[in-house]
mmCIF file of C-alpha atoms in Angstrom:
data_model
loop_
_atom_site.group_PDB
_atom_site.id
_atom_site.type_symbol
_atom_site.label_atom_id
_atom_site.label_comp_id
_atom_site.label_asym_id
_atom_site.label_seq_id
_atom_site.Cartn_x
_atom_site.Cartn_y
_atom_site.Cartn_z
ATOM 1 C CA MET G 66 -59.194 44.116 -23.754
ATOM 2 C CA ALA G 67 -59.030 47.646 -25.061
ATOM 3 C CA SER G 68 -58.020 48.748 -21.488
ATOM 4 C CA SER G 69 -54.486 46.737 -21.884
ATOM 5 C CA GLN G 70 -53.579 48.084 -25.129
ATOM 6 C CA GLU G 71 -54.409 51.726 -24.229
ATOM 7 C CA LYS G 72 -51.759 53.638 -22.975
ATOM 8 C CA ILE G 73 -51.833 56.181 -19.964
ATOM 9 C CA SER G 74 -49.562 58.652 -18.839
ATOM 10 C CA VAL G 75 -47.894 57.427 -15.891
ATOM 11 C CA TYR G 76 -47.513 60.725 -14.549
ATOM 12 C CA ASN G 77 -51.237 61.064 -13.985
ATOM 13 C CA LEU G 78 -52.113 59.294 -10.404
ATOM 14 C CA ALA G 79 -55.816 59.392 -11.506
ATOM 15 C CA ASP G 80 -55.403 57.528 -14.498
ATOM 16 C CA LEU G 81 -53.061 54.952 -12.994
ATOM 17 C CA LYS G 82 -55.628 54.272 -10.241
ATOM 18 C CA ASN G 83 -58.636 54.412 -12.700
ATOM 19 C CA THR G 84 -57.174 52.062 -15.228
ATOM 20 C CA THR G 85 -56.045 49.575 -12.267
ATOM 21 C CA ASP G 86 -59.304 50.145 -10.734
ATOM 22 C CA ASP G 87 -60.935 48.980 -13.921
ATOM 23 C CA ALA G 88 -58.702 45.612 -14.166
ATOM 24 C CA ILE G 89 -60.225 44.334 -11.069
ATOM 25 C CA PRO G 90 -63.522 43.281 -12.331
ATOM 26 C CA ASN G 91 -62.373 42.293 -15.309
ATOM 27 C CA TYR G 92 -59.962 39.882 -13.729
ATOM 28 C CA LEU G 93 -62.433 38.846 -10.797
ATOM 29 C CA ASN G 94 -65.182 38.161 -13.289
ATOM 30 C CA SER G 95 -63.187 36.176 -15.674
ATOM 31 C CA LEU G 96 -62.515 33.792 -12.312
ATOM 32 C CA HIS G 97 -66.165 33.354 -12.437
ATOM 33 C CA PHE G 98 -66.746 35.389 -9.576
ATOM 34 C CA THR G 99 -70.169 37.019 -9.283
ATOM 35 C CA GLN G 100 -69.912 40.604 -9.054
ATOM 36 C CA SER G 101 -72.696 42.802 -7.260
ATOM 37 C CA HIS G 102 -73.351 46.117 -8.413
ATOM 38 C CA ARG G 103 -75.914 47.093 -5.414
ATOM 39 C CA LEU G 104 -73.345 49.803 -4.325
ATOM 40 C CA THR G 105 -73.150 51.680 -7.823
ATOM 41 C CA ASP G 106 -77.053 51.139 -8.150
ATOM 42 C CA VAL G 107 -77.919 52.717 -4.962
ATOM 43 C CA ARG G 108 -75.544 55.450 -5.901
ATOM 44 C CA LEU G 109 -77.183 56.092 -9.160
ATOM 45 C CA ALA G 110 -80.792 55.882 -7.728
ATOM 46 C CA LEU G 111 -80.085 58.389 -5.211
ATOM 47 C CA GLY G 112 -78.102 60.842 -7.660
ATOM 48 C CA TYR G 113 -80.633 60.452 -10.599
ATOM 49 C CA SER G 114 -83.539 61.016 -8.258
ATOM 50 C CA ALA G 115 -81.666 64.170 -7.120
ATOM 51 C CA LEU G 116 -81.524 65.051 -10.664
ATOM 52 C CA ALA G 117 -84.908 64.202 -11.453
ATOM 53 C CA LEU G 118 -86.135 66.521 -8.666
ATOM 54 C CA ALA G 119 -84.122 69.508 -9.661
ATOM 55 C CA ALA G 120 -85.259 69.183 -12.937
ATOM 56 C CA ALA G 121 -89.049 69.175 -11.943
ATOM 57 C CA CYS G 122 -88.114 72.058 -9.737
ATOM 58 C CA PHE G 123 -86.814 73.747 -12.735
ATOM 59 C CA ALA G 124 -89.746 73.326 -14.972
ATOM 60 C CA TRP G 125 -92.188 74.199 -12.459
ATOM 61 C CA ASP G 126 -90.490 77.101 -11.806
ATOM 62 C CA HIS G 127 -90.004 78.154 -15.570
ATOM 63 C CA HIS G 128 -93.629 77.611 -16.403
ATOM 64 C CA LEU G 129 -95.583 79.063 -13.220
ATOM 65 C CA GLY G 130 -93.043 81.627 -11.713
ATOM 66 C CA PHE G 131 -91.465 81.683 -8.461
ATOM 67 C CA ALA G 132 -94.177 83.267 -6.451
ATOM 68 C CA ALA G 133 -96.820 80.558 -7.251
ATOM 69 C CA THR G 134 -94.562 78.032 -6.229
ATOM 70 C CA THR G 135 -92.549 79.106 -3.468
ATOM 71 C CA HIS G 136 -93.805 76.501 -0.977
ATOM 72 C CA LEU G 137 -93.122 73.815 -3.327
ATOM 73 C CA THR G 138 -89.775 75.023 -4.356
ATOM 74 C CA ALA G 139 -88.906 74.860 -0.517
ATOM 75 C CA CYS G 140 -89.870 71.665 -0.393
ATOM 76 C CA ALA G 141 -87.942 70.535 -3.003
ATOM 77 C CA VAL G 142 -84.852 72.398 -1.986
ATOM 78 C CA ALA G 143 -85.238 70.703 1.504
ATOM 79 C CA LEU G 144 -85.834 67.227 -0.266
ATOM 80 C CA TYR G 145 -82.822 67.752 -2.858
ATOM 81 C CA THR G 146 -80.523 68.708 0.355
ATOM 82 C CA VAL G 147 -81.655 65.397 2.180
ATOM 83 C CA LEU G 148 -81.162 63.249 -1.113
ATOM 84 C CA ASN G 149 -77.666 64.694 -1.758
ATOM 85 C CA GLY G 150 -76.778 64.269 1.746
ATOM 86 C CA ALA G 151 -77.716 60.512 1.641
ATOM 87 C CA LEU G 152 -75.650 60.278 -1.577
ATOM 88 C CA THR G 153 -72.585 62.017 -0.157
ATOM 89 C CA ALA G 154 -73.181 59.572 3.188
ATOM 90 C CA TRP G 155 -73.456 56.389 1.011
ATOM 91 C CA MET G 156 -70.223 57.231 -0.607
ATOM 92 C CA LEU G 157 -68.519 58.134 2.456
ATOM 93 C CA PHE G 158 -69.735 55.226 4.712
ATOM 94 C CA ALA G 159 -70.999 52.375 2.595
ATOM 95 C CA GLU G 160 -68.702 52.661 -0.533
ATOM 96 C CA ARG G 161 -65.675 53.859 1.266
ATOM 97 C CA GLY G 162 -63.621 53.975 -1.875
ATOM 98 C CA ALA G 163 -64.940 49.951 -3.182
ATOM 99 C CA VAL G 164 -64.273 49.356 -6.606
ATOM 100 C CA TYR G 165 -65.402 45.752 -6.543
ATOM 101 C CA GLU G 166 -68.025 43.702 -4.494
ATOM 102 C CA GLY G 167 -69.012 40.295 -5.360
ATOM 103 C CA SER G 168 -68.783 36.451 -4.393
ATOM 104 C CA ALA G 169 -66.259 33.893 -5.117
ATOM 105 C CA PRO G 170 -67.582 30.891 -7.118
ATOM 106 C CA GLY G 171 -68.524 28.320 -4.585
ATOM 107 C CA PRO G 172 -68.850 24.512 -4.840
ATOM 108 C CA GLY G 173 -71.215 23.160 -7.347
ATOM 109 C CA ALA G 174 -72.950 24.857 -10.272
ATOM 110 C CA GLY G 175 -74.037 28.614 -9.546
ATOM 111 C CA GLY G 176 -72.787 28.107 -6.013
ATOM 112 C CA GLN G 177 -71.864 30.867 -3.997
ATOM 113 C CA GLY G 178 -68.844 31.069 -1.903
ATOM 114 C CA GLU G 179 -67.082 34.001 0.161
ATOM 115 C CA ARG G 180 -68.029 37.585 -0.260
ATOM 116 C CA VAL G 181 -65.282 39.759 -1.461
ATOM 117 C CA ARG G 182 -65.216 43.558 -1.060
ATOM 118 C CA ILE G 183 -62.062 45.466 -2.480
ATOM 119 C CA ALA G 184 -61.790 49.067 -1.620
ATOM 120 C CA THR G 185 -58.903 51.009 -3.386
ATOM 121 C CA ALA G 186 -57.047 54.339 -2.800
ATOM 122 C CA THR G 187 -53.965 56.278 -3.804
ATOM 123 C CA PRO G 188 -53.443 57.399 -0.045
ATOM 124 C CA ARG G 189 -50.535 59.769 -0.570
ATOM 125 C CA ARG G 190 -50.734 62.751 -3.363
ATOM 126 C CA ASN G 191 -48.159 62.403 -5.862
ATOM 127 C CA VAL G 192 -46.742 59.083 -4.552
ATOM 128 C CA PRO G 193 -47.619 56.444 -7.180
ATOM 129 C CA VAL G 194 -48.658 53.875 -4.529
ATOM 130 C CA TYR G 195 -51.827 51.895 -4.903
ATOM 131 C CA GLU G 196 -53.506 50.502 -1.545
ATOM 132 C CA MET G 197 -55.896 48.126 -1.590
ATOM 133 C CA VAL G 198 -58.005 46.682 1.230
ATOM 134 C CA VAL G 199 -59.779 43.284 0.418
ATOM 135 C CA GLU G 200 -62.466 42.204 2.987
ATOM 136 C CA VAL G 201 -63.295 38.673 2.846
ATOM 137 C CA VAL G 202 -66.669 37.369 4.493
ATOM 138 C CA GLY G 203 -66.543 33.557 4.753
ATOM 139 C CA ARG G 204 -69.685 31.452 4.415
ATOM 140 C CA ASP G 205 -69.479 31.132 8.577
ATOM 141 C CA GLY G 206 -69.596 34.890 8.793
ATOM 142 C CA ALA G 207 -65.826 35.096 9.706
ATOM 143 C CA ARG G 208 -64.420 38.319 8.422
ATOM 144 C CA THR G 209 -60.806 38.563 7.257
ATOM 145 C CA THR G 210 -59.007 41.822 5.823
ATOM 146 C CA ALA G 211 -55.918 41.904 3.566
ATOM 147 C CA ARG G 212 -54.275 45.085 2.945
ATOM 148 C CA VAL G 213 -51.903 45.585 0.088
ATOM 149 C CA SER G 214 -49.813 48.479 -0.840
ATOM 150 C CA ARG G 215 -47.944 48.323 -4.068
ATOM 151 C CA GLY G 216 -46.196 50.604 -6.552
ATOM 152 C CA PHE G 217 -47.905 51.116 -9.671
ATOM 153 C CA ALA G 218 -44.813 50.488 -11.316
ATOM 154 C CA GLU G 219 -45.032 46.908 -10.580
ATOM 155 C CA TRP G 220 -47.995 46.679 -13.439
ATOM 156 C CA PHE G 221 -47.427 49.237 -15.778
ATOM 157 C CA ASP G 222 -44.517 49.477 -18.198
ATOM 158 C CA GLY G 223 -42.558 52.621 -19.162
ATOM 159 C CA ALA G 224 -45.070 53.542 -21.906
ATOM 160 C CA GLY G 225 -47.804 53.547 -19.796
ATOM 161 C CA ARG G 226 -49.535 50.207 -20.839
ATOM 162 C CA PHE G 227 -51.147 47.995 -18.129
ATOM 163 C CA VAL G 228 -49.761 44.621 -18.047
ATOM 164 C CA ALA G 229 -52.422 42.319 -16.648
ATOM 165 C CA ALA G 230 -50.037 39.402 -15.085
ATOM 166 C CA PRO G 231 -47.886 40.872 -12.286
ATOM 167 C CA PHE G 232 -51.083 42.730 -11.111
ATOM 168 C CA GLN G 233 -53.116 39.841 -11.062
ATOM 169 C CA GLU G 234 -50.200 38.084 -9.136
ATOM 170 C CA VAL G 235 -50.482 40.388 -6.282
ATOM 171 C CA LEU G 236 -54.042 40.051 -5.885
ATOM 172 C CA ALA G 237 -54.077 36.265 -6.082
ATOM 173 C CA SER G 238 -51.133 36.040 -3.798
ATOM 174 C CA ALA G 239 -52.690 38.372 -1.238
ATOM 175 C CA VAL G 240 -55.893 36.922 -0.947
ATOM 176 C CA PRO G 241 -56.286 33.630 -0.421
ATOM 177 C CA VAL G 242 -59.627 33.350 -2.103
ATOM 178 C CA ILE G 243 -58.708 34.703 -5.316
ATOM 179 C CA GLY G 244 -55.690 32.589 -4.981
ATOM 180 C CA ARG G 245 -57.802 29.377 -4.928
ATOM 181 C CA ALA G 246 -59.677 30.503 -7.830
ATOM 182 C CA ASP G 247 -56.561 31.030 -9.855
ATOM 183 C CA PRO G 248 -53.719 29.117 -8.397
ATOM 184 C CA LYS G 249 -51.382 29.562 -11.303
ATOM 185 C CA ARG G 250 -51.138 33.432 -10.107
ATOM 186 C CA ALA G 251 -50.853 32.797 -6.403
ATOM 187 C CA VAL G 252 -47.072 32.898 -5.626
ATOM 188 C CA VAL G 253 -45.967 32.187 -2.097
ATOM 189 C CA LYS G 254 -43.195 34.459 -1.117
ATOM 190 C CA VAL G 255 -39.798 32.979 -0.667
ATOM 191 C CA GLU G 256 -37.746 34.273 2.053
ATOM 192 C CA GLY G 257 -35.537 36.890 1.597
ATOM 193 C CA GLU G 258 -36.870 37.746 -1.997
ATOM 194 C CA ASP G 259 -38.971 40.424 -2.607
ATOM 195 C CA ALA G 260 -42.139 40.075 -4.776
ATOM 196 C CA ALA G 261 -41.695 43.172 -6.247
ATOM 197 C CA ALA G 262 -38.528 42.289 -8.030
ATOM 198 C CA ALA G 263 -40.285 39.302 -9.741
ATOM 199 C CA TYR G 264 -40.818 41.595 -12.548
ATOM 200 C CA THR G 265 -38.119 43.868 -13.943
ATOM 201 C CA PRO G 266 -39.064 46.843 -16.300
ATOM 202 C CA GLU G 267 -37.656 44.584 -19.444
ATOM 203 C CA MET G 268 -40.148 41.888 -18.826
ATOM 204 C CA LEU G 269 -43.139 44.306 -18.120
ATOM 205 C CA ASP G 270 -41.985 45.611 -21.720
ATOM 206 C CA MET G 271 -41.967 42.439 -23.123
ATOM 207 C CA LEU G 272 -45.083 41.073 -21.640
ATOM 208 C CA ALA G 273 -46.905 44.492 -22.926
ATOM 209 C CA ARG G 274 -45.493 43.627 -26.327
ATOM 210 C CA ALA G 275 -46.717 40.047 -26.020
ATOM 211 C CA SER G 276 -50.260 41.119 -25.128
ATOM 212 C CA ALA G 277 -50.212 43.846 -28.127
ATOM 213 C CA ALA G 278 -49.578 41.167 -30.529
ATOM 214 C CA GLY G 279 -53.061 40.229 -30.271
ATOM 215 C CA SER G 280 -55.452 37.999 -28.186
ATOM 216 C CA ALA G 281 -54.192 34.897 -29.905
ATOM 217 C CA ALA G 282 -51.930 34.237 -26.955
ATOM 218 C CA GLU G 283 -55.279 33.541 -24.749
ATOM 219 C CA THR G 284 -55.594 30.231 -26.318
ATOM 220 C CA ALA G 285 -51.942 29.400 -25.660
ATOM 221 C CA THR G 286 -51.776 26.500 -23.452
ATOM 222 C CA PRO G 287 -49.028 26.649 -20.824
ATOM 223 C CA SER G 288 -49.197 22.851 -20.096
ATOM 224 C CA GLY G 289 -45.923 21.474 -18.619
ATOM 225 C CA ASN G 290 -44.945 24.604 -17.170
ATOM 226 C CA GLY G 291 -47.535 24.346 -14.068
ATOM 227 C CA GLY G 292 -46.733 26.495 -11.292
ATOM 228 C CA ALA G 293 -44.496 29.197 -13.404
ATOM 229 C CA LYS G 294 -45.607 32.384 -12.840
ATOM 230 C CA ARG G 295 -43.908 34.014 -15.852
ATOM 231 C CA GLY G 296 -44.957 32.268 -18.700
ATOM 232 C CA GLY G 297 -48.535 31.545 -17.844
ATOM 233 C CA ARG G 298 -51.712 31.929 -19.832
ATOM 234 C CA ARG G 299 -52.906 35.558 -19.956
ATOM 235 C CA ARG G 300 -55.899 36.757 -18.684
ATOM 236 C CA LYS G 301 -58.210 39.358 -20.018
ATOM 237 C CA ALA G 302 -57.494 42.896 -18.259
ATOM 238 C CA MET B 62 -60.608 57.686 -20.548
ATOM 239 C CA LEU B 63 -63.075 57.548 -23.260
ATOM 240 C CA SER B 64 -63.116 53.472 -22.841
ATOM 241 C CA SER B 65 -64.661 54.254 -19.690
ATOM 242 C CA LEU B 66 -67.862 54.750 -21.609
ATOM 243 C CA GLN B 67 -68.183 51.450 -22.617
ATOM 244 C CA ASN B 68 -69.251 50.403 -19.123
ATOM 245 C CA PRO B 69 -72.895 51.561 -18.702
ATOM 246 C CA ARG B 70 -72.767 51.968 -15.313
ATOM 247 C CA GLN B 71 -69.706 54.212 -15.245
ATOM 248 C CA ALA B 72 -70.890 56.221 -18.079
ATOM 249 C CA ALA B 73 -73.976 56.742 -16.218
ATOM 250 C CA ALA B 74 -72.186 57.671 -13.033
ATOM 251 C CA GLN B 75 -70.277 60.051 -15.209
ATOM 252 C CA LEU B 76 -73.287 61.581 -16.739
ATOM 253 C CA MET B 77 -74.764 61.936 -13.150
ATOM 254 C CA ASN B 78 -71.520 63.928 -11.643
ATOM 255 C CA PHE B 79 -72.155 66.379 -14.651
ATOM 256 C CA GLY B 80 -75.893 66.436 -14.220
ATOM 257 C CA LEU B 81 -75.443 66.791 -10.223
ATOM 258 C CA ILE B 82 -72.840 69.708 -10.456
ATOM 259 C CA LEU B 83 -75.773 71.895 -12.517
ATOM 260 C CA SER B 84 -78.473 70.919 -10.482
ATOM 261 C CA THR B 85 -76.946 71.528 -7.062
ATOM 262 C CA ALA B 86 -75.850 75.112 -8.469
ATOM 263 C CA PHE B 87 -79.490 75.640 -9.310
ATOM 264 C CA MET B 88 -80.774 74.078 -6.069
ATOM 265 C CA MET B 89 -78.443 76.427 -4.127
ATOM 266 C CA TRP B 90 -79.981 79.429 -6.122
ATOM 267 C CA LYS B 91 -83.533 78.306 -5.360
ATOM 268 C CA GLY B 92 -82.682 77.942 -1.944
ATOM 269 C CA LEU B 93 -81.437 81.294 -1.503
ATOM 270 C CA SER B 94 -84.520 82.433 -3.373
ATOM 271 C CA VAL B 95 -86.429 80.817 -0.823
ATOM 272 C CA ILE B 96 -84.606 81.923 1.938
ATOM 273 C CA SER B 97 -84.517 85.662 0.981
ATOM 274 C CA ASP B 98 -88.255 85.259 -0.842
ATOM 275 C CA SER B 99 -87.142 86.625 -3.529
ATOM 276 C CA PRO B 100 -87.339 85.214 -7.234
ATOM 277 C CA SER B 101 -84.046 86.816 -7.995
ATOM 278 C CA PRO B 102 -81.714 87.231 -4.641
ATOM 279 C CA ILE B 103 -78.587 88.010 -6.659
ATOM 280 C CA VAL B 104 -78.666 90.706 -9.420
ATOM 281 C CA VAL B 105 -76.047 92.603 -11.603
ATOM 282 C CA VAL B 106 -76.008 96.001 -11.855
ATOM 283 C CA LEU B 107 -76.125 96.949 -15.790
ATOM 284 C CA SER B 108 -76.437 100.836 -15.477
ATOM 285 C CA GLY B 109 -74.445 103.692 -13.962
ATOM 286 C CA SER B 110 -77.604 105.249 -12.737
ATOM 287 C CA MET B 111 -76.701 104.271 -9.284
ATOM 288 C CA GLU B 112 -73.298 105.681 -9.280
ATOM 289 C CA PRO B 113 -71.445 106.524 -6.999
ATOM 290 C CA ALA B 114 -73.021 104.018 -4.910
ATOM 291 C CA PHE B 115 -72.933 101.090 -7.788
ATOM 292 C CA GLN B 116 -71.066 100.852 -10.723
ATOM 293 C CA ARG B 117 -72.039 98.692 -13.631
ATOM 294 C CA GLY B 118 -70.951 95.028 -12.992
ATOM 295 C CA ASP B 119 -71.411 94.924 -9.288
ATOM 296 C CA LEU B 120 -73.047 92.156 -7.595
ATOM 297 C CA LEU B 121 -76.023 92.768 -5.304
ATOM 298 C CA LEU B 122 -77.383 90.659 -2.619
ATOM 299 C CA LEU B 123 -81.270 90.985 -2.119
ATOM 300 C CA TRP B 124 -83.698 90.584 0.791
ATOM 301 C CA ASN B 125 -87.351 90.514 0.239
ATOM 302 C CA ARG B 126 -88.922 89.907 3.684
ATOM 303 C CA ASN B 127 -89.772 92.641 6.243
ATOM 304 C CA PHE B 128 -89.284 91.135 9.256
ATOM 305 C CA PHE B 129 -88.373 94.272 11.529
ATOM 306 C CA SER B 130 -89.394 97.192 9.191
ATOM 307 C CA GLU B 131 -91.433 97.990 6.101
ATOM 308 C CA THR B 132 -89.332 98.845 3.024
ATOM 309 C CA ASN B 133 -88.688 102.563 3.638
ATOM 310 C CA VAL B 134 -87.434 105.799 2.200
ATOM 311 C CA GLY B 135 -83.540 105.584 1.882
ATOM 312 C CA GLU B 136 -83.675 102.017 0.876
ATOM 313 C CA ILE B 137 -82.140 100.726 -2.283
ATOM 314 C CA VAL B 138 -84.680 98.364 -3.982
ATOM 315 C CA VAL B 139 -84.633 96.374 -7.263
ATOM 316 C CA TYR B 140 -88.114 96.344 -8.895
ATOM 317 C CA ASN B 141 -89.799 94.808 -11.878
ATOM 318 C CA VAL B 142 -91.866 97.137 -14.330
ATOM 319 C CA LYS B 143 -94.784 95.408 -16.177
ATOM 320 C CA GLY B 144 -93.997 94.691 -19.502
ATOM 321 C CA LYS B 145 -90.190 95.261 -19.227
ATOM 322 C CA ASP B 146 -87.851 92.304 -18.478
ATOM 323 C CA ILE B 147 -84.822 93.652 -16.698
ATOM 324 C CA PRO B 148 -85.274 94.580 -13.129
ATOM 325 C CA ILE B 149 -84.059 98.098 -12.097
ATOM 326 C CA VAL B 150 -81.871 99.119 -9.175
ATOM 327 C CA HIS B 151 -82.909 102.426 -7.399
ATOM 328 C CA ARG B 152 -83.394 104.087 -4.514
ATOM 329 C CA VAL B 153 -86.835 104.754 -2.739
ATOM 330 C CA VAL B 154 -87.675 108.637 -2.146
ATOM 331 C CA ARG B 155 -90.929 109.022 -1.347
ATOM 332 C CA LYS B 156 -93.659 106.925 0.129
ATOM 333 C CA PHE B 157 -97.072 107.256 0.801
ATOM 334 C CA GLY B 158 -99.360 105.425 3.213
ATOM 335 C CA ALA B 159 -97.910 101.840 5.106
ATOM 336 C CA GLY B 160 -98.551 98.444 4.488
ATOM 337 C CA PRO B 161 -98.817 96.432 1.002
ATOM 338 C CA GLN B 162 -100.528 99.517 -0.374
ATOM 339 C CA ALA B 163 -97.991 102.036 0.096
ATOM 340 C CA LYS B 164 -96.989 103.845 -2.824
ATOM 341 C CA LEU B 165 -93.251 104.079 -3.494
ATOM 342 C CA LEU B 166 -91.528 106.597 -5.820
ATOM 343 C CA THR B 167 -88.009 105.731 -6.969
ATOM 344 C CA LYS B 168 -85.021 107.354 -8.230
ATOM 345 C CA GLY B 169 -81.543 106.883 -9.680
ATOM 346 C CA ASP B 170 -78.895 108.724 -7.470
ATOM 347 C CA ASN B 171 -76.924 109.548 -10.713
ATOM 348 C CA ASN B 172 -80.296 110.642 -12.524
ATOM 349 C CA ALA B 173 -81.729 114.222 -12.901
ATOM 350 C CA ALA B 174 -85.267 113.108 -12.619
ATOM 351 C CA ASP B 175 -87.445 110.485 -10.812
ATOM 352 C CA ASP B 176 -88.582 107.183 -12.279
ATOM 353 C CA THR B 177 -91.986 107.942 -13.649
ATOM 354 C CA GLU B 178 -90.640 108.005 -16.884
ATOM 355 C CA LEU B 179 -89.386 104.149 -16.473
ATOM 356 C CA TYR B 180 -92.629 102.987 -14.953
ATOM 357 C CA ALA B 181 -95.282 101.329 -17.042
ATOM 358 C CA ARG B 182 -97.550 103.368 -19.312
ATOM 359 C CA GLY B 183 -99.893 105.230 -16.595
ATOM 360 C CA GLN B 184 -98.102 104.164 -14.076
ATOM 361 C CA ASP B 185 -96.993 106.727 -11.390
ATOM 362 C CA TYR B 186 -95.690 104.587 -8.478
ATOM 363 C CA LEU B 187 -94.672 101.419 -7.164
ATOM 364 C CA ASN B 188 -96.329 98.702 -4.762
ATOM 365 C CA ARG B 189 -94.505 96.661 -2.310
ATOM 366 C CA LYS B 190 -95.046 93.618 -4.623
ATOM 367 C CA ASP B 191 -93.333 95.536 -7.428
ATOM 368 C CA ILE B 192 -90.274 95.068 -5.571
ATOM 369 C CA VAL B 193 -87.785 92.061 -5.870
ATOM 370 C CA GLY B 194 -85.709 92.801 -3.101
ATOM 371 C CA SER B 195 -83.979 95.420 -0.931
ATOM 372 C CA VAL B 196 -80.071 95.666 -1.291
ATOM 373 C CA VAL B 197 -78.316 94.186 1.948
ATOM 374 C CA GLY B 198 -74.644 93.560 0.171
ATOM 375 C CA TYR B 199 -72.599 93.892 -2.753
ATOM 376 C CA MET B 200 -69.555 92.861 -4.472
ATOM 377 C CA PRO B 201 -67.843 95.171 -6.499
ATOM 378 C CA PHE B 202 -66.962 94.342 -10.176
ATOM 379 C CA VAL B 203 -67.612 90.268 -9.790
ATOM 380 C CA GLY B 204 -70.843 90.121 -11.927
ATOM 381 C CA TYR B 205 -68.973 91.562 -14.947
ATOM 382 C CA VAL B 206 -68.825 88.121 -16.216
ATOM 383 C CA THR B 207 -72.354 87.976 -16.692
ATOM 384 C CA ILE B 208 -72.578 91.218 -18.213
ATOM 385 C CA MET B 209 -69.760 89.771 -21.002
ATOM 386 C CA LEU B 210 -71.613 86.708 -21.339
ATOM 387 C CA SER B 211 -74.814 88.402 -21.990
ATOM 388 C CA GLU B 212 -73.501 90.686 -24.359
ATOM 389 C CA HIS B 213 -71.470 87.890 -26.105
ATOM 390 C CA PRO B 214 -73.797 84.968 -25.926
ATOM 391 C CA TRP B 215 -71.291 82.388 -27.807
ATOM 392 C CA LEU B 216 -69.180 82.765 -24.686
ATOM 393 C CA LYS B 217 -71.823 80.716 -22.813
ATOM 394 C CA THR B 218 -71.989 77.903 -25.530
ATOM 395 C CA VAL B 219 -68.145 77.882 -25.306
ATOM 396 C CA MET B 220 -67.864 77.736 -21.552
ATOM 397 C CA LEU B 221 -70.797 74.985 -21.168
ATOM 398 C CA GLY B 222 -69.404 72.709 -23.872
ATOM 399 C CA LEU B 223 -65.628 73.083 -22.188
ATOM 400 C CA MET B 224 -67.452 72.536 -18.780
ATOM 401 C CA GLY B 225 -68.979 69.207 -20.125
ATOM 402 C CA LEU B 226 -66.162 67.944 -21.752
ATOM 403 C CA VAL B 227 -64.019 68.174 -18.895
ATOM 404 C CA VAL B 228 -66.420 66.628 -16.635
ATOM 405 C CA VAL B 229 -66.768 63.698 -19.278
ATOM 406 C CA LEU B 230 -63.193 63.091 -20.000
ATOM 407 C CA GLN B 231 -61.748 63.167 -16.324
ATOM 408 C CA ARG B 232 -62.550 60.876 -13.416
ATOM 409 C CA GLU B 233 -61.528 62.828 -10.426
#
């Protein structure tokens, strides 16, 4: 919740991306998606074993000297190179910019649904455009990919506060699995109307102020405005 | 920014990134050591005793393998003296015998006398094993940073602190 109140510099592309990246797991986990930490855990394991090896190498070098441990050090350097190469390869070929991996809530208690993987990038330098590649693998193994490319201004207000609702709407509308889990946010695009125009800067400011007013809004029930996209219940971001 | 530290995996990853920078630098150094067979393959000239060849602050690249020929007269070598922790860069001016038992005498180009005064008490010559490496390349002046750092140790703390802060606060 702190992240939705925190202001970032809207001129800092890395801040924009990181804040938005952080919002994805928050949102999906709040929809009872089950997050998988496999990618991060493998990366941490590779990185920390390389670190441990370097630390061990430093220790024996410090205590026994170089001449006595040359062969051991040579082996350690070779192994370190392999571990570091594996880490780089893992980040390049396995993670590919993924910020979320998990599975949708399935039918029944604890059931597993489609597997979802979201990779994000800011493909062009100094252009505040956020690109999401959402891969969904259905229970029958069918793979679908959705590409979403949107400007950050759609979910950041002028002061640099992240506003959850429009961002969640983008995700829920573009990815059917998420839309099904959160039908209130899923917007069917009307012909001729650009979805980007759904939120004006003034409305973003209003939403930001409303969320700053406290999380009491969380309990406000939107009964009676089903399908409305603007006044809906705010989710944690 | 700092709120990212609330997620333990993210915090661990950021700490890892910082550690990997240090450990990669260290392992590259060790790799260079292994390749050149020298405990310290890069040294910085601390004195003017080899002027005009080397000035204070020059960075020297060392090679400690004898693939093609032994260490011979005329080569500039870096050697350690028992009981002194600072290696010395001087030229080999005399050699008696051959192989690992050869006796070597060194002298600084800019010094009036040879190095017998600099050797340990009772030592009149060097053996091959005293030598850390022969100079095979140099970069002028680059090493002055390390002279600054060793003469003003607080600079090290400042630099390390700044580096750590930047890495922790900034997810690239």
